[in-house]
């Protein structure tokens, strides 16, 4: 299970099992598709949980700290994950991204949160809502 | 001298009065009138926060490194932070609210 190193501009599908005490079922068999452009950047695309899918690539920064740990982050939503390995950091990033999605989804009173959630949904969508859109599209 | 997550947590809670959004995952939130909520998440480990990781935390707080260190080292206070966020947030909010 290695999230790293696919040939430049090539696509590859990787699988990993993020560790989560609270959402073990939810994170099982998570599928990630990465597109590696530079040594320090990758793109996240595809299923990130049983419920959520990244529909527009999110560019990720992959950096190594002085203690040799890794930090994976994005410059759009300012989410990060850290870990002793690149894979651990990627897992943490995805967990944080999902948490961020859930926080914004539940934050229904602040207009800025609503606006940001709309923007977030241009990158991440629930499979359920995508299915509903498909049904609505079929009916129209 | 690197800071530890618990030291940053203390500053977020006591100095900035940030609210814990999600206790399990260490998300903190600060809401100011007329501005998008500021959210940050701290790592779960207890080890020192190194440069790259630290930079992601102060970016989430919309401030630069010297200001973050000012908060941590008690040369900057909540009013300074609020003024900074209102006058010169970095990264600016509009970049992320297209």
Coordinates of N, CA and C in Angstrom, one line a residue:
Chain A
X1 N 0.8 -1.2 0.0 CA 0.0 0.0 0.0 C 0.9 1.2 0.0
X2 N 1.2 1.8 -1.1 CA 2.0 2.9 -1.3 C 1.3 3.9 -2.1
X3 N 1.1 5.1 -1.6 CA 0.4 6.1 -2.3 C 1.3 6.9 -3.2
X4 N 2.6 6.6 -3.0 CA 3.6 7.5 -3.7 C 3.9 7.0 -5.1
X5 N 4.7 7.8 -5.8 CA 5.4 7.5 -7.0 C 4.6 6.8 -8.1
X6 N 4.0 7.6 -8.9 CA 3.5 7.1 -10.2 C 4.2 7.9 -11.2
X7 N 4.4 7.4 -12.4 CA 5.2 8.2 -13.4 C 4.5 9.6 -13.6
X8 N 5.3 10.5 -13.9 CA 4.8 11.9 -14.1 C 3.7 11.9 -15.2
X9 N 2.6 12.6 -14.8 CA 1.4 12.7 -15.7 C 0.7 11.4 -16.0
X10 N 1.1 10.3 -15.4 CA 0.4 9.1 -15.6 C -0.6 9.0 -14.4
X11 N -1.7 8.3 -14.7 CA -2.7 8.1 -13.6 C -2.5 6.7 -13.1
X12 N -2.9 6.6 -11.8 CA -2.8 5.2 -11.2 C -3.9 5.2 -10.1
X13 N -4.4 4.1 -9.9 CA -5.4 4.0 -8.8 C -4.7 3.3 -7.6
X14 N -4.8 3.9 -6.5 CA -4.2 3.3 -5.3 C -5.3 3.1 -4.3
X15 N -5.0 2.1 -3.4 CA -6.0 1.8 -2.4 C -5.3 1.9 -1.0
X16 N -6.0 2.4 -0.1 CA -5.5 2.4 1.3 C -6.6 2.3 2.3
X17 N -6.3 2.0 3.5 CA -7.3 1.9 4.5 C -6.9 2.9 5.7
X18 N -7.4 4.1 5.6 CA -7.2 5.1 6.6 C -7.6 4.5 8.0
X19 N -6.8 4.8 9.0 CA -7.2 4.3 10.3 C -8.1 5.3 10.9
X20 N -9.2 4.8 11.5 CA -10.1 5.7 12.2 C -10.9 4.9 13.2
X21 N -10.8 5.4 14.4 CA -11.5 4.7 15.5 C -13.0 4.8 15.4
X22 N -13.4 6.0 14.9 CA -14.9 6.3 14.8 C -15.5 5.9 13.5
X23 N -14.8 5.8 12.5 CA -15.4 5.6 11.2 C -14.7 4.5 10.4
X24 N -14.4 3.4 11.1 CA -13.7 2.3 10.5 C -14.4 1.8 9.3
X25 N -15.7 1.6 9.4 CA -16.5 1.0 8.3 C -16.4 2.0 7.1
X26 N -16.6 3.3 7.5 CA -16.7 4.3 6.4 C -15.4 4.4 5.6
X27 N -14.3 4.1 6.2 CA -13.1 4.3 5.5 C -12.5 3.1 4.8
X28 N -13.2 2.0 5.0 CA -12.7 0.8 4.4 C -12.7 0.8 2.9
X29 N -11.7 0.2 2.4 CA -11.7 0.0 0.9 C -11.8 1.3 0.2
X30 N -11.2 2.3 0.7 CA -11.2 3.6 0.1 C -10.3 3.6 -1.1
X31 N -10.7 4.2 -2.1 CA -10.0 4.2 -3.4 C -9.5 5.6 -3.7
X32 N -8.3 5.8 -4.0 CA -7.8 7.1 -4.4 C -7.1 7.0 -5.7
X33 N -7.3 8.0 -6.5 CA -6.6 8.1 -7.8 C -5.7 9.3 -7.7
X34 N -4.4 9.1 -7.9 CA -3.5 10.2 -7.8 C -2.9 10.5 -9.2
X35 N -2.6 11.7 -9.4 CA -1.9 12.1 -10.6 C -0.6 12.9 -10.1
X36 N 0.5 12.3 -10.4 CA 1.7 12.9 -9.9 C 2.3 13.8 -11.0
X37 N 2.5 15.1 -10.7 CA 3.0 16.1 -11.7 C 4.4 16.4 -11.3
X38 N 4.7 16.7 -10.1 CA 6.1 17.0 -9.7 C 6.4 16.2 -8.4
X39 N 7.7 16.2 -8.0 CA 8.0 15.4 -6.9 C 7.3 15.9 -5.6
X40 N 7.0 17.1 -5.5 CA 6.3 17.7 -4.3 C 4.9 17.9 -4.5
X41 N 4.3 17.5 -5.6 CA 2.9 17.8 -5.8 C 2.2 16.5 -6.3
X42 N 0.9 16.4 -5.9 CA 0.1 15.3 -6.4 C -1.3 15.8 -6.5
X43 N -2.1 15.1 -7.2 CA -3.5 15.5 -7.3 C -4.4 14.4 -6.7
X44 N -5.4 14.8 -6.0 CA -6.3 13.9 -5.4 C -7.6 13.9 -6.2
X45 N -8.0 12.7 -6.6 CA -9.2 12.5 -7.4 C -9.8 11.2 -7.2
X46 N -11.2 11.1 -7.1 CA -11.8 9.8 -7.0 C -12.4 9.7 -5.6
X47 N -12.8 8.4 -5.3 CA -13.5 8.1 -4.0 C -12.5 8.3 -2.8
X48 N -13.0 9.1 -1.8 CA -12.2 9.2 -0.6 C -12.9 8.5 0.6
X49 N -14.1 8.1 0.4 CA -14.8 7.3 1.4 C -16.0 6.6 0.7
X50 N -16.7 5.9 1.5 CA -17.9 5.2 0.9 C -18.9 6.2 0.5
X51 N -18.8 7.4 1.1 CA -19.9 8.4 0.8 C -19.4 9.6 -0.1
X52 N -18.2 9.8 -0.1 CA -17.7 11.1 -0.8 C -16.7 10.7 -1.9
X53 N -16.8 11.6 -3.0 CA -15.9 11.4 -4.1 C -15.4 12.8 -4.5
X54 N -14.1 12.8 -4.8 CA -13.5 14.1 -5.3 C -13.7 14.1 -6.8
X55 N -14.5 15.1 -7.2 CA -14.9 15.1 -8.7 C -14.0 16.1 -9.5
X56 N -13.3 16.9 -8.8 CA -12.3 17.8 -9.5 C -11.0 17.7 -8.8
X57 N -9.9 17.5 -9.5 CA -8.6 17.2 -8.8 C -8.2 18.3 -7.8
X58 N -7.8 17.9 -6.7 CA -7.3 18.9 -5.7 C -5.8 18.7 -5.7
X59 N -5.1 19.8 -6.0 CA -3.6 19.8 -6.0 C -3.1 19.7 -4.6
X60 N -2.2 18.8 -4.4 CA -1.7 18.6 -3.0 C -0.2 18.9 -3.0
X61 N 0.3 19.5 -1.9 CA 1.7 19.7 -1.7 C 2.2 18.6 -0.8
X62 N 3.2 17.9 -1.1 CA 3.8 16.9 -0.3 C 5.2 17.3 0.2
X63 N 5.3 17.6 1.4 CA 6.6 18.2 2.0 C 7.1 17.3 3.1
X64 N 8.4 17.4 3.2 CA 9.0 16.6 4.3 C 9.6 17.6 5.3
X65 N 9.3 17.4 6.6 CA 9.8 18.3 7.7 C 11.2 17.9 8.1
X66 N 11.8 18.7 9.0 CA 13.2 18.4 9.5 C 13.3 17.1 10.2
X67 N 12.2 16.7 10.8 CA 12.2 15.4 11.6 C 11.9 14.2 10.6
X68 N 11.9 14.5 9.3 CA 11.6 13.5 8.3 C 10.2 13.0 8.2
X69 N 9.3 13.7 9.0 CA 7.9 13.4 8.8 C 7.4 14.1 7.6
X70 N 6.2 13.7 7.1 CA 5.6 14.3 5.9 C 4.4 15.1 6.3
X71 N 4.2 16.2 5.4 CA 3.0 17.0 5.5 C 2.4 17.1 4.1
X72 N 1.1 16.7 4.0 CA 0.4 16.8 2.8 C -0.7 17.9 3.0
X73 N -0.8 18.8 2.1 CA -1.7 19.9 2.2 C -2.2 20.4 0.9
X74 N -3.2 21.2 1.0 CA -3.7 21.9 -0.2 C -3.7 23.4 0.0
X75 N -3.8 24.2 -1.1 CA -3.8 25.6 -0.9 C -5.2 26.2 -1.3
X76 N -6.2 25.4 -1.4 CA -7.5 25.8 -1.7 C -8.3 26.0 -0.4
X77 N -8.4 24.9 0.3 CA -9.1 24.8 1.6 C -8.2 24.9 2.8
X78 N -6.9 24.9 2.6 CA -5.9 25.0 3.6 C -6.0 23.8 4.6
X79 N -6.3 22.6 4.1 CA -6.4 21.4 4.9 C -5.0 20.8 4.8
X80 N -4.6 20.1 5.9 CA -3.3 19.4 5.9 C -3.5 18.1 6.7
X81 N -2.5 17.2 6.4 CA -2.4 16.0 7.2 C -0.9 15.7 7.4
X82 N -0.6 15.2 8.5 CA 0.9 14.9 8.8 C 1.0 13.4 9.2
X83 N 2.2 12.9 9.0 CA 2.5 11.6 9.5 C 3.9 11.2 9.2
X84 N 4.3 10.1 9.8 CA 5.7 9.6 9.7 C 6.1 9.2 8.3
X85 N 5.1 8.7 7.5 CA 5.3 8.4 6.1 C 4.4 9.2 5.3
X86 N 4.7 9.2 4.0 CA 3.9 9.9 3.0 C 2.4 9.4 3.0
X87 N 2.3 8.1 3.2 CA 1.0 7.4 3.2 C 0.2 7.8 4.4
X88 N 0.9 7.8 5.6 CA 0.2 8.3 6.8 C -0.3 9.7 6.7
X89 N 0.6 10.6 6.1 CA 0.2 12.0 5.9 C -1.0 12.1 5.0
X90 N -1.0 11.3 3.9 CA -2.1 11.3 3.0 C -3.4 10.9 3.6
X91 N -3.3 9.8 4.5 CA -4.4 9.3 5.2 C -5.0 10.4 6.1
X92 N -4.1 11.1 6.8 CA -4.5 12.2 7.7 C -5.2 13.3 6.9
X93 N -4.6 13.6 5.7 CA -5.1 14.7 4.9 C -6.6 14.3 4.5
X94 N -6.8 13.1 4.0 CA -8.1 12.7 3.6 C -9.1 12.7 4.8
X95 N -8.6 12.3 5.9 CA -9.5 12.3 7.1 C -9.9 13.7 7.4
X96 N -8.9 14.6 7.4 CA -9.2 16.0 7.7 C -10.1 16.6 6.7
X97 N -9.9 16.3 5.4 CA -10.8 16.8 4.3 C -12.2 16.4 4.6
X98 N -12.4 15.1 4.9 CA -13.8 14.6 5.2 C -14.4 15.3 6.4
X99 N -13.6 15.5 7.4 CA -14.1 16.2 8.6 C -14.5 17.6 8.3
X100 N -13.6 18.3 7.4 CA -13.9 19.6 7.0 C -15.3 19.7 6.2
X101 N -15.4 18.7 5.4 CA -16.7 18.6 4.6 C -17.9 18.4 5.6
X102 N -17.7 17.6 6.5 CA -18.8 17.3 7.5 C -19.1 18.6 8.3
X103 N -18.1 19.3 8.7 CA -18.3 20.5 9.5 C -19.0 21.5 8.8
X104 N -18.6 21.7 7.5 CA -19.3 22.7 6.7 C -20.8 22.3 6.3
X105 N -20.9 21.0 6.1 CA -22.3 20.5 5.8 C -23.2 20.8 6.9
X106 N -22.7 20.6 8.2 CA -23.6 20.8 9.3 C -23.7 22.3 9.8
X107 N -22.8 23.2 9.2 CA -22.8 24.6 9.6 C -23.8 25.3 8.7
X108 N -25.0 25.4 9.1 CA -26.1 25.9 8.2 C -26.5 27.3 8.5
X109 N -25.9 27.9 9.5 CA -26.3 29.3 9.9 C -25.4 30.4 9.4
X110 N -24.1 30.1 9.3 CA -23.2 31.1 8.8 C -23.2 31.2 7.3
X111 N -23.5 32.4 6.8 CA -23.5 32.5 5.3 C -22.2 32.2 4.6
X112 N -21.1 32.6 5.3 CA -19.8 32.2 4.7 C -19.6 30.7 4.6
X113 N -20.0 30.0 5.7 CA -19.9 28.6 5.6 C -20.7 28.0 4.5
X114 N -21.9 28.5 4.3 CA -22.8 28.0 3.3 C -22.1 28.2 1.9
X115 N -21.5 29.4 1.7 CA -20.9 29.8 0.5 C -19.7 28.8 0.3
X116 N -18.9 28.6 1.3 CA -17.7 27.8 1.2 C -18.1 26.3 0.9
X117 N -19.2 25.9 1.5 CA -19.7 24.5 1.3 C -20.1 24.3 -0.2
X118 N -20.7 25.3 -0.7 CA -21.1 25.3 -2.1 C -19.8 25.2 -3.0
X119 N -18.8 26.0 -2.6 CA -17.6 25.9 -3.4 C -16.9 24.6 -3.2
X120 N -16.9 24.1 -1.9 CA -16.3 22.8 -1.6 C -16.9 21.7 -2.5
X121 N -18.2 21.8 -2.7 CA -18.9 20.8 -3.5 C -18.6 20.8 -5.0
X122 N -17.9 21.8 -5.4 CA -17.4 21.7 -6.8 C -16.2 20.8 -6.9
X123 N -15.6 20.5 -5.7 CA -14.5 19.5 -5.6 C -14.9 18.2 -5.0
X124 N -15.8 18.2 -4.0 CA -16.2 17.0 -3.3 C -17.7 16.9 -3.3
X125 N -18.2 15.7 -3.7 CA -19.6 15.5 -3.7 C -20.0 14.2 -3.0
X126 N -21.1 14.2 -2.4 CA -21.6 13.0 -1.8 C -22.2 12.1 -3.0
X127 N -21.9 10.8 -2.9 CA -22.4 9.9 -3.9 C -23.9 9.9 -3.9
X128 N -24.5 10.1 -2.7 CA -25.9 10.1 -2.6 C -26.5 11.2 -3.4
X129 N -26.0 12.4 -3.2 CA -26.5 13.6 -3.9 C -26.2 13.5 -5.4
X130 N -25.1 12.9 -5.7 CA -24.8 12.7 -7.2 C -25.8 11.8 -7.8
X131 N -26.2 10.7 -7.0 CA -27.2 9.8 -7.5 C -28.6 10.5 -7.7
X132 N -28.9 11.4 -6.7 CA -30.1 12.1 -6.8 C -30.1 13.1 -8.0
X133 N -29.0 13.7 -8.2 CA -28.9 14.6 -9.4 C -29.2 13.8 -10.7
X134 N -28.6 12.6 -10.7 CA -28.7 11.7 -11.9 C -30.2 11.4 -12.1
X135 N -30.9 11.0 -10.9 CA -32.3 10.7 -11.0 C -33.1 11.9 -11.5
X136 N -32.8 13.1 -11.0 CA -33.5 14.3 -11.4 C -33.2 14.6 -12.9
X137 N -32.0 14.4 -13.3 CA -31.6 14.6 -14.7 C -32.4 13.7 -15.6
X138 N -32.5 12.4 -15.1 CA -33.3 11.5 -15.9 C -34.7 11.8 -16.1
X139 N -35.3 12.4 -15.0 CA -36.7 12.7 -15.0 C -37.0 14.0 -15.9
X140 N -36.0 14.8 -16.0 CA -36.2 16.1 -16.7 C -36.2 16.0 -18.2
Chain B
X1 N 12.9 27.2 19.0 CA 12.4 26.1 19.8 C 11.0 25.7 19.3
X2 N 10.8 24.5 18.8 CA 9.5 24.2 18.3 C 8.5 24.1 19.4
X3 N 7.2 24.4 19.0 CA 6.1 24.3 19.9 C 5.5 22.9 19.9
X4 N 4.8 22.6 20.9 CA 4.1 21.3 21.0 C 2.6 21.6 20.7
X5 N 1.9 20.6 20.2 CA 0.5 20.8 19.9 C -0.3 21.3 21.2
X6 N 0.1 20.8 22.3 CA -0.7 21.2 23.5 C -0.5 22.6 23.9
X7 N 0.7 23.1 23.5 CA 1.0 24.6 23.8 C 0.2 25.4 22.8
X8 N 0.1 25.0 21.5 CA -0.7 25.7 20.6 C -2.2 25.7 21.0
X9 N -2.6 24.5 21.4 CA -4.0 24.3 21.8 C -4.4 25.3 22.9
X10 N -3.5 25.4 23.8 CA -3.7 26.3 25.0 C -3.8 27.8 24.5
X11 N -3.0 28.2 23.6 CA -3.1 29.6 23.0 C -4.4 29.8 22.3
X12 N -4.8 28.8 21.5 CA -6.0 28.9 20.7 C -7.2 29.0 21.6
X13 N -7.2 28.3 22.7 CA -8.4 28.3 23.6 C -8.4 29.5 24.6
X14 N -7.2 29.7 25.2 CA -7.2 30.8 26.2 C -7.0 32.2 25.7
X15 N -6.1 32.3 24.7 CA -5.8 33.6 24.2 C -6.7 34.0 23.1
X16 N -7.0 33.2 22.2 CA -7.9 33.6 21.0 C -9.3 33.2 21.3
X17 N -9.6 32.5 22.4 CA -11.0 32.1 22.7 C -11.6 31.3 21.6
X18 N -10.9 30.5 20.9 CA -11.4 29.7 19.9 C -12.3 28.6 20.5
X19 N -13.3 28.2 19.8 CA -14.3 27.2 20.2 C -13.8 25.8 19.6
X20 N -13.9 24.8 20.4 CA -13.6 23.5 19.9 C -14.8 23.0 19.1
X21 N -14.5 22.8 17.8 CA -15.6 22.4 16.9 C -15.9 20.9 17.0
X22 N -14.8 20.2 17.2 CA -14.9 18.7 17.2 C -13.8 18.2 18.1
X23 N -14.2 17.8 19.4 CA -13.2 17.5 20.4 C -12.3 16.3 19.9
X24 N -12.9 15.4 19.2 CA -12.2 14.2 18.8 C -11.0 14.5 17.8
X25 N -11.3 15.5 17.0 CA -10.4 15.7 15.9 C -9.6 17.1 16.0
X26 N -9.8 17.7 17.2 CA -9.0 18.9 17.4 C -9.2 20.1 16.4
X27 N -10.4 20.2 16.0 CA -10.8 21.4 15.2 C -11.2 22.5 16.0
X28 N -10.7 23.7 15.8 CA -11.0 24.9 16.5 C -11.6 26.0 15.6
X29 N -12.5 26.8 16.1 CA -13.2 27.7 15.3 C -13.3 29.1 16.0
X30 N -13.1 30.1 15.2 CA -13.3 31.5 15.7 C -14.2 32.2 14.8
X31 N -15.2 32.8 15.2 CA -16.1 33.6 14.4 C -16.0 35.1 14.7
X32 N -15.8 35.9 13.7 CA -15.7 37.3 13.9 C -16.8 37.9 12.9
X33 N -17.4 39.0 13.4 CA -18.5 39.6 12.6 C -17.9 40.0 11.2
X34 N -18.7 39.6 10.2 CA -18.3 40.1 8.9 C -17.2 39.3 8.2
X35 N -16.7 38.3 8.9 CA -15.6 37.5 8.3 C -15.9 36.1 8.3
X36 N -15.4 35.3 7.3 CA -15.6 33.9 7.3 C -15.0 33.3 8.6
X37 N -15.6 32.2 9.1 CA -15.1 31.6 10.3 C -13.6 31.1 10.1
X38 N -12.8 31.3 11.1 CA -11.4 30.8 11.0 C -11.4 29.4 11.7
X39 N -10.9 28.5 10.9 CA -10.9 27.1 11.5 C -9.5 26.6 11.4
X40 N -9.0 25.9 12.4 CA -7.7 25.2 12.4 C -7.8 23.9 13.1
X41 N -7.0 23.0 12.6 CA -6.9 21.7 13.2 C -5.5 21.4 13.7
X42 N -5.4 20.9 14.9 CA -4.1 20.5 15.4 C -3.8 19.0 15.3
X43 N -2.5 18.7 15.1 CA -2.2 17.3 15.0 C -2.5 16.5 16.3
X44 N -2.8 15.2 16.1 CA -3.1 14.4 17.3 C -1.9 14.0 18.1
X45 N -0.7 14.1 17.5 CA 0.5 13.6 18.2 C 0.9 14.6 19.3
X46 N 1.9 14.2 20.1 CA 2.4 15.1 21.1 C 3.8 15.6 20.8
X47 N 4.3 15.3 19.7 CA 5.7 15.7 19.3 C 5.8 17.1 18.9
X48 N 7.0 17.6 18.8 CA 7.2 19.0 18.4 C 6.6 19.3 17.0
X49 N 6.1 20.5 16.9 CA 5.5 20.9 15.6 C 6.7 21.5 14.8
X50 N 7.1 20.9 13.7 CA 8.2 21.3 12.9 C 7.7 22.4 11.9
X51 N 8.7 22.9 11.1 CA 8.4 24.1 10.3 C 7.2 23.9 9.3
X52 N 7.3 22.8 8.5 CA 6.3 22.6 7.5 C 4.9 22.5 8.1
X53 N 4.8 21.7 9.1 CA 3.5 21.5 9.8 C 3.1 22.8 10.4
X54 N 4.0 23.5 11.1 CA 3.6 24.8 11.7 C 3.1 25.8 10.6
X55 N 3.7 25.8 9.5 CA 3.3 26.7 8.4 C 1.8 26.5 8.0
X56 N 1.4 25.2 8.0 CA 0.0 24.9 7.7 C -0.9 25.4 8.8
X57 N -0.5 25.4 10.0 CA -1.3 25.8 11.1 C -1.5 27.3 11.0
X58 N -0.4 28.1 10.9 CA -0.6 29.5 10.8 C -1.3 30.0 9.6
X59 N -1.2 29.2 8.5 CA -2.0 29.6 7.3 C -3.5 29.4 7.6
X60 N -3.8 28.3 8.3 CA -5.3 28.1 8.7 C -5.7 29.3 9.6
X61 N -4.8 29.8 10.4 CA -5.2 31.0 11.2 C -5.1 32.3 10.5
X62 N -4.7 32.3 9.2 CA -4.6 33.5 8.3 C -3.6 34.5 8.8
X63 N -2.5 34.0 9.3 CA -1.4 34.9 9.8 C -0.1 34.3 9.3
X64 N 0.9 35.2 9.4 CA 2.3 34.8 8.9 C 3.1 34.3 10.1
X65 N 4.2 33.7 9.8 CA 5.0 33.1 10.9 C 5.4 34.0 12.0
X66 N 5.9 35.2 11.7 CA 6.3 36.1 12.9 C 5.1 36.4 13.8
X67 N 3.9 36.5 13.2 CA 2.8 36.9 14.1 C 2.4 35.6 14.9
X68 N 2.5 34.5 14.3 CA 2.1 33.2 15.0 C 3.1 33.1 16.2
X69 N 4.4 33.3 15.9 CA 5.3 33.2 17.0 C 5.1 34.3 18.1
X70 N 4.6 35.4 17.7 CA 4.2 36.5 18.6 C 3.1 36.0 19.5
X71 N 2.1 35.3 18.9 CA 1.0 34.8 19.8 C 1.6 33.8 20.7
X72 N 2.4 32.9 20.2 CA 2.9 31.8 21.1 C 3.8 32.3 22.2
X73 N 4.6 33.4 21.8 CA 5.6 33.9 22.8 C 5.1 35.0 23.6
X74 N 3.8 35.3 23.5 CA 3.1 36.3 24.3 C 3.6 37.7 24.1
X75 N 3.9 38.0 22.8 CA 4.1 39.4 22.5 C 2.9 39.9 21.6
X76 N 2.0 39.0 21.3 CA 0.8 39.4 20.6 C -0.4 38.8 21.3
X77 N -1.5 39.6 21.3 CA -2.7 39.2 22.0 C -3.9 39.1 21.1
X78 N -5.0 38.8 21.7 CA -6.2 38.5 20.9 C -6.6 39.8 20.1
X79 N -6.5 40.9 20.7 CA -6.9 42.2 20.0 C -6.0 42.4 18.8
X80 N -4.7 42.1 19.0 CA -3.7 42.2 17.9 C -4.1 41.2 16.8
X81 N -4.5 40.0 17.2 CA -4.9 39.0 16.2 C -6.1 39.5 15.4
X82 N -7.1 39.9 16.1 CA -8.4 40.4 15.4 C -8.1 41.5 14.5
X83 N -7.2 42.4 14.9 CA -6.9 43.6 14.0 C -6.1 43.1 12.8
X84 N -5.2 42.1 13.0 CA -4.4 41.6 11.9 C -5.4 40.9 10.9
X85 N -6.3 40.1 11.4 CA -7.2 39.3 10.6 C -8.1 40.3 9.8
X86 N -8.5 41.3 10.4 CA -9.4 42.3 9.7 C -8.6 43.1 8.6
X87 N -7.4 43.4 9.0 CA -6.7 44.4 8.1 C -5.8 43.6 7.1
X88 N -5.2 42.5 7.4 CA -4.3 41.9 6.5 C -4.2 40.4 6.7
X89 N -5.3 39.7 6.5 CA -5.3 38.2 6.6 C -4.4 37.6 5.6
X90 N -3.7 36.6 6.0 CA -2.8 35.9 5.0 C -2.8 34.4 5.2
X91 N -3.2 33.7 4.2 CA -3.7 34.1 2.9 C -5.0 34.9 3.0
X92 N -5.3 35.8 2.1 CA -6.5 36.5 2.2 C -7.7 35.7 1.9
X93 N -8.8 36.1 2.5 CA -10.1 35.2 2.4 C -10.6 35.1 1.0
X94 N -10.4 36.2 0.2 CA -11.1 36.2 -1.1 C -10.5 35.2 -2.1
X95 N -9.3 34.8 -1.8 CA -8.7 33.8 -2.7 C -9.5 32.5 -2.6
X96 N -10.1 32.2 -1.5 CA -10.8 30.9 -1.3 C -12.3 31.1 -1.4
X97 N -12.7 32.3 -1.6 CA -14.2 32.4 -1.8 C -14.5 33.0 -3.2
X98 N -14.2 32.2 -4.1 CA -14.4 32.6 -5.5 C -15.9 32.7 -5.8

